Amino acid sequence: MSKLLNNKIALITGASRGIGRGIALAFAENGCNVAFTYRSSSEEAKELEKELTKLSVKSKSYKSDASSLIDSNKLIEDVVKDFESIDILVNNAGIAKDNLLMRMSEDDFDNVINTNLKSVFNMSSSVQRLFLKQRKGSIINIGSIVGLKGNPGQSNYAASKAGIIGMTKSLSIEYAKKNITLNCVSPGFIQSRMTDNIAESVKAALT
């Protein structure tokens, strides 16, 4: 039976749990081979790898930090070596370090910007050579409704997601004639491990 993404190869960052895990499973259910990254949750990554393989697709997990350009460049090399190519990149890696600005540390601001926003630059920059060479490719960035409307206590997170939305718009224009598509999906509140520690007042503002 033919499936929508038969024999395509997707690379998804931060997919060992949460939204990324759901994305990986959805791709696999549609016949797509899946490479995905994790930063620390190795056991969950291995479990997901097994689940994806049961769906009759090729799958492999990679320990990699998308906030590092060096790691991103090496990741693309490793995935191409193992899968021969990449058709779709999903920039999903993200964290939240919520607090009011008066209580937010510089480290919490920088960590969120680097993990959520700089990672999109790193991964897109690293994969572009491959996409330009093969004259096709798709980049899907995971934004958030918070990047569109803001939310108290999430100025760092909102800034990172608004940056992703703006970067997607700009890069989509840059690559429009290169047969490389860029899209940004900005969901509302989704229950996941990352959102477990969000204050109830913040959750209420997002639902």
JSON list of C-alpha atoms in Angstrom, two decimals:
[
{"chain": "A", "resi": 1, "resn": "MET", "atom": "CA", "xyz": [0.00, 0.00, 0.00]},
{"chain": "A", "resi": 2, "resn": "SER", "atom": "CA", "xyz": [1.41, 3.35, -1.06]},
{"chain": "A", "resi": 3, "resn": "LYS", "atom": "CA", "xyz": [1.92, 5.92, 1.69]},
{"chain": "A", "resi": 4, "resn": "LEU", "atom": "CA", "xyz": [2.33, 9.68, 1.48]},
{"chain": "A", "resi": 5, "resn": "LEU", "atom": "CA", "xyz": [6.02, 9.73, 2.43]},
{"chain": "A", "resi": 6, "resn": "ASN", "atom": "CA", "xyz": [7.19, 6.33, 1.18]},
{"chain": "A", "resi": 7, "resn": "ASN", "atom": "CA", "xyz": [11.00, 6.09, 1.13]},
{"chain": "A", "resi": 8, "resn": "LYS", "atom": "CA", "xyz": [11.50, 9.74, 2.10]},
{"chain": "A", "resi": 9, "resn": "ILE", "atom": "CA", "xyz": [14.06, 10.53, 4.80]},
{"chain": "A", "resi": 10, "resn": "ALA", "atom": "CA", "xyz": [13.27, 12.95, 7.62]},
{"chain": "A", "resi": 11, "resn": "LEU", "atom": "CA", "xyz": [15.64, 14.32, 10.23]},
{"chain": "A", "resi": 12, "resn": "ILE", "atom": "CA", "xyz": [13.91, 15.58, 13.38]},
{"chain": "A", "resi": 13, "resn": "THR", "atom": "CA", "xyz": [15.72, 17.38, 16.18]},
{"chain": "A", "resi": 14, "resn": "GLY", "atom": "CA", "xyz": [14.74, 16.83, 19.81]},
{"chain": "A", "resi": 15, "resn": "ALA", "atom": "CA", "xyz": [12.41, 13.93, 19.04]},
{"chain": "A", "resi": 16, "resn": "SER", "atom": "CA", "xyz": [12.93, 11.48, 21.88]},
{"chain": "A", "resi": 17, "resn": "ARG", "atom": "CA", "xyz": [9.82, 12.78, 23.67]},
{"chain": "A", "resi": 18, "resn": "GLY", "atom": "CA", "xyz": [6.99, 15.29, 23.53]},
{"chain": "A", "resi": 19, "resn": "ILE", "atom": "CA", "xyz": [5.97, 16.91, 20.26]},
{"chain": "A", "resi": 20, "resn": "GLY", "atom": "CA", "xyz": [9.08, 15.63, 18.49]},
{"chain": "A", "resi": 21, "resn": "ARG", "atom": "CA", "xyz": [8.20, 12.04, 19.34]},
{"chain": "A", "resi": 22, "resn": "GLY", "atom": "CA", "xyz": [4.70, 12.52, 17.95]},
{"chain": "A", "resi": 23, "resn": "ILE", "atom": "CA", "xyz": [6.13, 14.01, 14.76]},
{"chain": "A", "resi": 24, "resn": "ALA", "atom": "CA", "xyz": [8.53, 11.08, 14.34]},
{"chain": "A", "resi": 25, "resn": "LEU", "atom": "CA", "xyz": [5.73, 8.54, 14.73]},
{"chain": "A", "resi": 26, "resn": "ALA", "atom": "CA", "xyz": [3.45, 10.40, 12.31]},
{"chain": "A", "resi": 27, "resn": "PHE", "atom": "CA", "xyz": [6.19, 10.48, 9.67]},
{"chain": "A", "resi": 28, "resn": "ALA", "atom": "CA", "xyz": [6.93, 6.78, 10.13]},
{"chain": "A", "resi": 29, "resn": "GLU", "atom": "CA", "xyz": [3.23, 5.89, 9.91]},
{"chain": "A", "resi": 30, "resn": "ASN", "atom": "CA", "xyz": [3.28, 7.54, 6.48]},
{"chain": "A", "resi": 31, "resn": "GLY", "atom": "CA", "xyz": [6.23, 5.45, 5.28]},
{"chain": "A", "resi": 32, "resn": "CYS", "atom": "CA", "xyz": [9.04, 7.91, 6.01]},
{"chain": "A", "resi": 33, "resn": "ASN", "atom": "CA", "xyz": [12.44, 6.77, 7.27]},
{"chain": "A", "resi": 34, "resn": "VAL", "atom": "CA", "xyz": [13.32, 8.73, 10.40]},
{"chain": "A", "resi": 35, "resn": "ALA", "atom": "CA", "xyz": [16.60, 9.99, 11.82]},
{"chain": "A", "resi": 36, "resn": "PHE", "atom": "CA", "xyz": [16.20, 11.92, 15.04]},
{"chain": "A", "resi": 37, "resn": "THR", "atom": "CA", "xyz": [18.26, 13.55, 17.75]},
{"chain": "A", "resi": 38, "resn": "TYR", "atom": "CA", "xyz": [18.27, 13.63, 21.52]},
{"chain": "A", "resi": 39, "resn": "ARG", "atom": "CA", "xyz": [20.51, 15.47, 23.94]},
{"chain": "A", "resi": 40, "resn": "SER", "atom": "CA", "xyz": [20.29, 13.48, 27.18]},
{"chain": "A", "resi": 41, "resn": "SER", "atom": "CA", "xyz": [17.36, 11.03, 27.17]},
{"chain": "A", "resi": 42, "resn": "SER", "atom": "CA", "xyz": [19.14, 8.03, 25.64]},
{"chain": "A", "resi": 43, "resn": "GLU", "atom": "CA", "xyz": [16.75, 5.39, 27.00]},
{"chain": "A", "resi": 44, "resn": "GLU", "atom": "CA", "xyz": [13.72, 7.17, 25.57]},
{"chain": "A", "resi": 45, "resn": "ALA", "atom": "CA", "xyz": [15.55, 7.58, 22.27]},
{"chain": "A", "resi": 46, "resn": "LYS", "atom": "CA", "xyz": [16.22, 3.85, 22.05]},
{"chain": "A", "resi": 47, "resn": "GLU", "atom": "CA", "xyz": [12.59, 3.07, 22.87]},
{"chain": "A", "resi": 48, "resn": "LEU", "atom": "CA", "xyz": [11.37, 5.39, 20.13]},
{"chain": "A", "resi": 49, "resn": "GLU", "atom": "CA", "xyz": [13.84, 3.87, 17.69]},
{"chain": "A", "resi": 50, "resn": "LYS", "atom": "CA", "xyz": [12.31, 0.45, 18.38]},
{"chain": "A", "resi": 51, "resn": "GLU", "atom": "CA", "xyz": [8.76, 1.79, 17.93]},
{"chain": "A", "resi": 52, "resn": "LEU", "atom": "CA", "xyz": [9.63, 3.39, 14.61]},
{"chain": "A", "resi": 53, "resn": "THR", "atom": "CA", "xyz": [11.32, 0.23, 13.34]},
{"chain": "A", "resi": 54, "resn": "LYS", "atom": "CA", "xyz": [8.13, -1.72, 14.10]},
{"chain": "A", "resi": 55, "resn": "LEU", "atom": "CA", "xyz": [6.40, 0.53, 11.57]},
{"chain": "A", "resi": 56, "resn": "SER", "atom": "CA", "xyz": [8.62, -0.99, 8.85]},
{"chain": "A", "resi": 57, "resn": "VAL", "atom": "CA", "xyz": [10.81, 2.07, 8.32]},
{"chain": "A", "resi": 58, "resn": "LYS", "atom": "CA", "xyz": [14.50, 2.67, 8.89]},
{"chain": "A", "resi": 59, "resn": "SER", "atom": "CA", "xyz": [15.22, 4.63, 12.05]},
{"chain": "A", "resi": 60, "resn": "LYS", "atom": "CA", "xyz": [18.27, 5.77, 13.97]},
{"chain": "A", "resi": 61, "resn": "SER", "atom": "CA", "xyz": [18.83, 8.10, 16.91]},
{"chain": "A", "resi": 62, "resn": "TYR", "atom": "CA", "xyz": [21.78, 10.47, 17.28]},
{"chain": "A", "resi": 63, "resn": "LYS", "atom": "CA", "xyz": [23.04, 12.21, 20.40]},
{"chain": "A", "resi": 64, "resn": "SER", "atom": "CA", "xyz": [23.54, 15.77, 19.22]},
{"chain": "A", "resi": 65, "resn": "ASP", "atom": "CA", "xyz": [23.15, 19.34, 20.49]},
{"chain": "A", "resi": 66, "resn": "ALA", "atom": "CA", "xyz": [21.37, 21.47, 17.89]},
{"chain": "A", "resi": 67, "resn": "SER", "atom": "CA", "xyz": [22.51, 24.65, 19.64]},
{"chain": "A", "resi": 68, "resn": "SER", "atom": "CA", "xyz": [26.06, 23.80, 18.51]},
{"chain": "A", "resi": 69, "resn": "LEU", "atom": "CA", "xyz": [26.99, 24.48, 14.87]},
{"chain": "A", "resi": 70, "resn": "ILE", "atom": "CA", "xyz": [29.82, 21.93, 15.12]},
{"chain": "A", "resi": 71, "resn": "ASP", "atom": "CA", "xyz": [27.39, 19.25, 16.30]},
{"chain": "A", "resi": 72, "resn": "SER", "atom": "CA", "xyz": [24.90, 20.22, 13.58]},
{"chain": "A", "resi": 73, "resn": "ASN", "atom": "CA", "xyz": [27.46, 19.93, 10.79]},
{"chain": "A", "resi": 74, "resn": "LYS", "atom": "CA", "xyz": [28.60, 16.54, 12.04]},
{"chain": "A", "resi": 75, "resn": "LEU", "atom": "CA", "xyz": [25.01, 15.35, 12.42]},
{"chain": "A", "resi": 76, "resn": "ILE", "atom": "CA", "xyz": [24.20, 16.09, 8.78]},
{"chain": "A", "resi": 77, "resn": "GLU", "atom": "CA", "xyz": [27.33, 14.20, 7.70]},
{"chain": "A", "resi": 78, "resn": "ASP", "atom": "CA", "xyz": [26.44, 11.20, 9.89]},
{"chain": "A", "resi": 79, "resn": "VAL", "atom": "CA", "xyz": [22.81, 11.03, 8.74]},
{"chain": "A", "resi": 80, "resn": "VAL", "atom": "CA", "xyz": [23.77, 11.24, 5.05]},
{"chain": "A", "resi": 81, "resn": "LYS", "atom": "CA", "xyz": [26.34, 8.52, 5.65]},
{"chain": "A", "resi": 82, "resn": "ASP", "atom": "CA", "xyz": [23.71, 6.25, 7.24]},
{"chain": "A", "resi": 83, "resn": "PHE", "atom": "CA", "xyz": [20.64, 7.14, 5.13]},
{"chain": "A", "resi": 84, "resn": "GLU", "atom": "CA", "xyz": [22.35, 8.38, 1.91]},
{"chain": "A", "resi": 85, "resn": "SER", "atom": "CA", "xyz": [20.26, 11.55, 1.82]},
{"chain": "A", "resi": 86, "resn": "ILE", "atom": "CA", "xyz": [17.81, 13.82, 3.69]},
{"chain": "A", "resi": 87, "resn": "ASP", "atom": "CA", "xyz": [14.52, 15.03, 2.22]},
{"chain": "A", "resi": 88, "resn": "ILE", "atom": "CA", "xyz": [12.97, 16.78, 5.21]},
{"chain": "A", "resi": 89, "resn": "LEU", "atom": "CA", "xyz": [14.44, 18.61, 8.18]},
{"chain": "A", "resi": 90, "resn": "VAL", "atom": "CA", "xyz": [12.17, 19.30, 11.16]},
{"chain": "A", "resi": 91, "resn": "ASN", "atom": "CA", "xyz": [13.63, 21.85, 13.57]},
{"chain": "A", "resi": 92, "resn": "ASN", "atom": "CA", "xyz": [11.82, 20.85, 16.75]},
{"chain": "A", "resi": 93, "resn": "ALA", "atom": "CA", "xyz": [14.47, 21.06, 19.50]},
{"chain": "A", "resi": 94, "resn": "GLY", "atom": "CA", "xyz": [13.31, 23.37, 22.25]},
{"chain": "A", "resi": 95, "resn": "ILE", "atom": "CA", "xyz": [13.25, 24.14, 25.96]},
{"chain": "A", "resi": 96, "resn": "ALA", "atom": "CA", "xyz": [11.37, 26.51, 28.26]},
{"chain": "A", "resi": 97, "resn": "LYS", "atom": "CA", "xyz": [12.84, 28.42, 31.22]},
{"chain": "A", "resi": 98, "resn": "ASP", "atom": "CA", "xyz": [9.89, 30.52, 32.31]},
{"chain": "A", "resi": 99, "resn": "ASN", "atom": "CA", "xyz": [10.06, 33.45, 34.69]},
{"chain": "A", "resi": 100, "resn": "LEU", "atom": "CA", "xyz": [9.12, 37.09, 34.94]},
{"chain": "A", "resi": 101, "resn": "LEU", "atom": "CA", "xyz": [11.81, 39.33, 33.46]},
{"chain": "A", "resi": 102, "resn": "MET", "atom": "CA", "xyz": [12.66, 40.75, 36.90]},
{"chain": "A", "resi": 103, "resn": "ARG", "atom": "CA", "xyz": [13.60, 37.22, 38.00]},
{"chain": "A", "resi": 104, "resn": "MET", "atom": "CA", "xyz": [15.01, 35.84, 34.76]},
{"chain": "A", "resi": 105, "resn": "SER", "atom": "CA", "xyz": [18.73, 35.10, 34.71]},
{"chain": "A", "resi": 106, "resn": "GLU", "atom": "CA", "xyz": [20.96, 35.79, 31.74]},
{"chain": "A", "resi": 107, "resn": "ASP", "atom": "CA", "xyz": [21.72, 32.07, 31.51]},
{"chain": "A", "resi": 108, "resn": "ASP", "atom": "CA", "xyz": [18.02, 31.19, 31.30]},
{"chain": "A", "resi": 109, "resn": "PHE", "atom": "CA", "xyz": [17.53, 33.74, 28.53]},
{"chain": "A", "resi": 110, "resn": "ASP", "atom": "CA", "xyz": [20.61, 32.63, 26.59]},
{"chain": "A", "resi": 111, "resn": "ASN", "atom": "CA", "xyz": [19.87, 28.90, 26.94]},
{"chain": "A", "resi": 112, "resn": "VAL", "atom": "CA", "xyz": [16.36, 29.27, 25.54]},
{"chain": "A", "resi": 113, "resn": "ILE", "atom": "CA", "xyz": [17.50, 31.46, 22.64]},
{"chain": "A", "resi": 114, "resn": "ASN", "atom": "CA", "xyz": [20.38, 29.12, 21.78]},
{"chain": "A", "resi": 115, "resn": "THR", "atom": "CA", "xyz": [18.36, 25.90, 22.03]},
{"chain": "A", "resi": 116, "resn": "ASN", "atom": "CA", "xyz": [15.19, 27.15, 20.35]},
{"chain": "A", "resi": 117, "resn": "LEU", "atom": "CA", "xyz": [16.34, 29.78, 17.86]},
{"chain": "A", "resi": 118, "resn": "LYS", "atom": "CA", "xyz": [20.05, 29.41, 17.16]},
{"chain": "A", "resi": 119, "resn": "SER", "atom": "CA", "xyz": [19.47, 25.70, 16.59]},
{"chain": "A", "resi": 120, "resn": "VAL", "atom": "CA", "xyz": [17.25, 26.57, 13.62]},
{"chain": "A", "resi": 121, "resn": "PHE", "atom": "CA", "xyz": [20.07, 28.64, 12.13]},
{"chain": "A", "resi": 122, "resn": "ASN", "atom": "CA", "xyz": [22.60, 25.88, 12.84]},
{"chain": "A", "resi": 123, "resn": "MET", "atom": "CA", "xyz": [20.58, 23.03, 11.35]},
{"chain": "A", "resi": 124, "resn": "SER", "atom": "CA", "xyz": [19.30, 25.00, 8.35]},
{"chain": "A", "resi": 125, "resn": "SER", "atom": "CA", "xyz": [22.80, 26.24, 7.60]},
{"chain": "A", "resi": 126, "resn": "SER", "atom": "CA", "xyz": [24.21, 22.73, 7.91]},
{"chain": "A", "resi": 127, "resn": "VAL", "atom": "CA", "xyz": [21.64, 21.06, 5.65]},
{"chain": "A", "resi": 128, "resn": "GLN", "atom": "CA", "xyz": [21.50, 23.75, 2.95]},
{"chain": "A", "resi": 129, "resn": "ARG", "atom": "CA", "xyz": [24.54, 22.47, 1.04]},
{"chain": "A", "resi": 130, "resn": "LEU", "atom": "CA", "xyz": [22.90, 19.06, 0.66]},
{"chain": "A", "resi": 131, "resn": "PHE", "atom": "CA", "xyz": [19.53, 20.54, -0.36]},
{"chain": "A", "resi": 132, "resn": "LEU", "atom": "CA", "xyz": [21.15, 22.87, -2.89]},
{"chain": "A", "resi": 133, "resn": "LYS", "atom": "CA", "xyz": [23.19, 20.01, -4.33]},
{"chain": "A", "resi": 134, "resn": "GLN", "atom": "CA", "xyz": [20.18, 17.72, -4.73]},
{"chain": "A", "resi": 135, "resn": "ARG", "atom": "CA", "xyz": [18.01, 20.69, -5.82]},
{"chain": "A", "resi": 136, "resn": "LYS", "atom": "CA", "xyz": [15.23, 19.88, -3.43]},
{"chain": "A", "resi": 137, "resn": "GLY", "atom": "CA", "xyz": [14.41, 19.77, 0.24]},
{"chain": "A", "resi": 138, "resn": "SER", "atom": "CA", "xyz": [11.91, 20.78, 2.88]},
{"chain": "A", "resi": 139, "resn": "ILE", "atom": "CA", "xyz": [12.48, 22.51, 6.22]},
{"chain": "A", "resi": 140, "resn": "ILE", "atom": "CA", "xyz": [9.70, 22.54, 8.80]},
{"chain": "A", "resi": 141, "resn": "ASN", "atom": "CA", "xyz": [10.22, 24.74, 11.85]},
{"chain": "A", "resi": 142, "resn": "ILE", "atom": "CA", "xyz": [8.22, 24.30, 15.05]},
{"chain": "A", "resi": 143, "resn": "GLY", "atom": "CA", "xyz": [7.16, 27.71, 16.35]},
{"chain": "A", "resi": 144, "resn": "SER", "atom": "CA", "xyz": [4.48, 28.50, 18.91]},
{"chain": "A", "resi": 145, "resn": "ILE", "atom": "CA", "xyz": [1.43, 30.67, 19.33]},
{"chain": "A", "resi": 146, "resn": "VAL", "atom": "CA", "xyz": [3.47, 32.38, 22.08]},
{"chain": "A", "resi": 147, "resn": "GLY", "atom": "CA", "xyz": [5.74, 33.73, 19.35]},
{"chain": "A", "resi": 148, "resn": "LEU", "atom": "CA", "xyz": [2.71, 35.40, 17.78]},
{"chain": "A", "resi": 149, "resn": "LYS", "atom": "CA", "xyz": [0.92, 36.80, 20.81]},
{"chain": "A", "resi": 150, "resn": "GLY", "atom": "CA", "xyz": [3.40, 36.71, 23.70]},
{"chain": "A", "resi": 151, "resn": "ASN", "atom": "CA", "xyz": [2.75, 35.45, 27.22]},
{"chain": "A", "resi": 152, "resn": "PRO", "atom": "CA", "xyz": [3.67, 36.75, 30.70]},
{"chain": "A", "resi": 153, "resn": "GLY", "atom": "CA", "xyz": [6.68, 34.96, 32.16]},
{"chain": "A", "resi": 154, "resn": "GLN", "atom": "CA", "xyz": [7.81, 33.68, 28.77]},
{"chain": "A", "resi": 155, "resn": "SER", "atom": "CA", "xyz": [9.67, 36.61, 27.24]},
{"chain": "A", "resi": 156, "resn": "ASN", "atom": "CA", "xyz": [12.67, 34.41, 26.37]},
{"chain": "A", "resi": 157, "resn": "TYR", "atom": "CA", "xyz": [10.51, 31.65, 24.90]},
{"chain": "A", "resi": 158, "resn": "ALA", "atom": "CA", "xyz": [8.31, 34.13, 23.01]},
{"chain": "A", "resi": 159, "resn": "ALA", "atom": "CA", "xyz": [11.39, 35.86, 21.58]},
{"chain": "A", "resi": 160, "resn": "SER", "atom": "CA", "xyz": [12.85, 32.55, 20.40]},
{"chain": "A", "resi": 161, "resn": "LYS", "atom": "CA", "xyz": [9.61, 31.45, 18.73]},
{"chain": "A", "resi": 162, "resn": "ALA", "atom": "CA", "xyz": [8.96, 34.86, 17.15]},
{"chain": "A", "resi": 163, "resn": "GLY", "atom": "CA", "xyz": [12.51, 34.66, 15.80]},
{"chain": "A", "resi": 164, "resn": "ILE", "atom": "CA", "xyz": [11.79, 31.25, 14.29]},
{"chain": "A", "resi": 165, "resn": "ILE", "atom": "CA", "xyz": [8.70, 32.62, 12.54]},
{"chain": "A", "resi": 166, "resn": "GLY", "atom": "CA", "xyz": [10.66, 35.56, 11.12]},
{"chain": "A", "resi": 167, "resn": "MET", "atom": "CA", "xyz": [13.56, 33.36, 10.05]},
{"chain": "A", "resi": 168, "resn": "THR", "atom": "CA", "xyz": [11.20, 30.98, 8.28]},
{"chain": "A", "resi": 169, "resn": "LYS", "atom": "CA", "xyz": [9.62, 33.84, 6.31]},
{"chain": "A", "resi": 170, "resn": "SER", "atom": "CA", "xyz": [13.02, 35.22, 5.28]},
{"chain": "A", "resi": 171, "resn": "LEU", "atom": "CA", "xyz": [14.55, 31.88, 4.32]},
{"chain": "A", "resi": 172, "resn": "SER", "atom": "CA", "xyz": [11.45, 30.86, 2.37]},
{"chain": "A", "resi": 173, "resn": "ILE", "atom": "CA", "xyz": [12.05, 33.90, 0.13]},
{"chain": "A", "resi": 174, "resn": "GLU", "atom": "CA", "xyz": [15.78, 33.14, -0.17]},
{"chain": "A", "resi": 175, "resn": "TYR", "atom": "CA", "xyz": [15.15, 29.57, -1.31]},
{"chain": "A", "resi": 176, "resn": "ALA", "atom": "CA", "xyz": [11.91, 30.01, -3.25]},
{"chain": "A", "resi": 177, "resn": "LYS", "atom": "CA", "xyz": [13.67, 29.55, -6.60]},
{"chain": "A", "resi": 178, "resn": "LYS", "atom": "CA", "xyz": [15.86, 26.69, -5.38]},
{"chain": "A", "resi": 179, "resn": "ASN", "atom": "CA", "xyz": [13.03, 24.15, -4.92]},
{"chain": "A", "resi": 180, "resn": "ILE", "atom": "CA", "xyz": [13.58, 24.26, -1.15]},
{"chain": "A", "resi": 181, "resn": "THR", "atom": "CA", "xyz": [10.44, 24.91, 0.87]},
{"chain": "A", "resi": 182, "resn": "LEU", "atom": "CA", "xyz": [10.21, 26.33, 4.38]},
{"chain": "A", "resi": 183, "resn": "ASN", "atom": "CA", "xyz": [7.18, 26.24, 6.65]},
{"chain": "A", "resi": 184, "resn": "CYS", "atom": "CA", "xyz": [6.58, 27.08, 10.29]},
{"chain": "A", "resi": 185, "resn": "VAL", "atom": "CA", "xyz": [3.94, 25.34, 12.42]},
{"chain": "A", "resi": 186, "resn": "SER", "atom": "CA", "xyz": [2.93, 27.34, 15.51]},
{"chain": "A", "resi": 187, "resn": "PRO", "atom": "CA", "xyz": [0.78, 25.19, 17.82]},
{"chain": "A", "resi": 188, "resn": "GLY", "atom": "CA", "xyz": [-1.03, 26.32, 20.94]},
{"chain": "A", "resi": 189, "resn": "PHE", "atom": "CA", "xyz": [-0.66, 24.62, 24.33]},
{"chain": "A", "resi": 190, "resn": "ILE", "atom": "CA", "xyz": [0.12, 20.90, 24.06]},
{"chain": "A", "resi": 191, "resn": "GLN", "atom": "CA", "xyz": [0.54, 18.77, 27.19]},
{"chain": "A", "resi": 192, "resn": "SER", "atom": "CA", "xyz": [4.05, 17.33, 27.30]},
{"chain": "A", "resi": 193, "resn": "ARG", "atom": "CA", "xyz": [6.90, 16.85, 29.74]},
{"chain": "A", "resi": 194, "resn": "MET", "atom": "CA", "xyz": [8.29, 20.27, 28.82]},
{"chain": "A", "resi": 195, "resn": "THR", "atom": "CA", "xyz": [5.01, 21.93, 29.79]},
{"chain": "A", "resi": 196, "resn": "ASP", "atom": "CA", "xyz": [4.59, 20.03, 33.07]},
{"chain": "A", "resi": 197, "resn": "ASN", "atom": "CA", "xyz": [6.50, 22.72, 34.98]},
{"chain": "A", "resi": 198, "resn": "ILE", "atom": "CA", "xyz": [4.68, 25.67, 33.44]},
{"chain": "A", "resi": 199, "resn": "ALA", "atom": "CA", "xyz": [2.64, 27.68, 35.94]},
{"chain": "A", "resi": 200, "resn": "GLU", "atom": "CA", "xyz": [-1.12, 27.15, 35.80]},
{"chain": "A", "resi": 201, "resn": "SER", "atom": "CA", "xyz": [-1.64, 30.85, 35.03]},
{"chain": "A", "resi": 202, "resn": "VAL", "atom": "CA", "xyz": [0.60, 30.53, 31.97]},
{"chain": "A", "resi": 203, "resn": "LYS", "atom": "CA", "xyz": [-1.24, 27.39, 30.80]},
{"chain": "A", "resi": 204, "resn": "ALA", "atom": "CA", "xyz": [-4.56, 29.17, 31.20]},
{"chain": "A", "resi": 205, "resn": "ALA", "atom": "CA", "xyz": [-3.39, 32.04, 29.00]},
{"chain": "A", "resi": 206, "resn": "LEU", "atom": "CA", "xyz": [-2.48, 29.58, 26.25]},
{"chain": "A", "resi": 207, "resn": "THR", "atom": "CA", "xyz": [-5.71, 27.56, 26.22]}
]
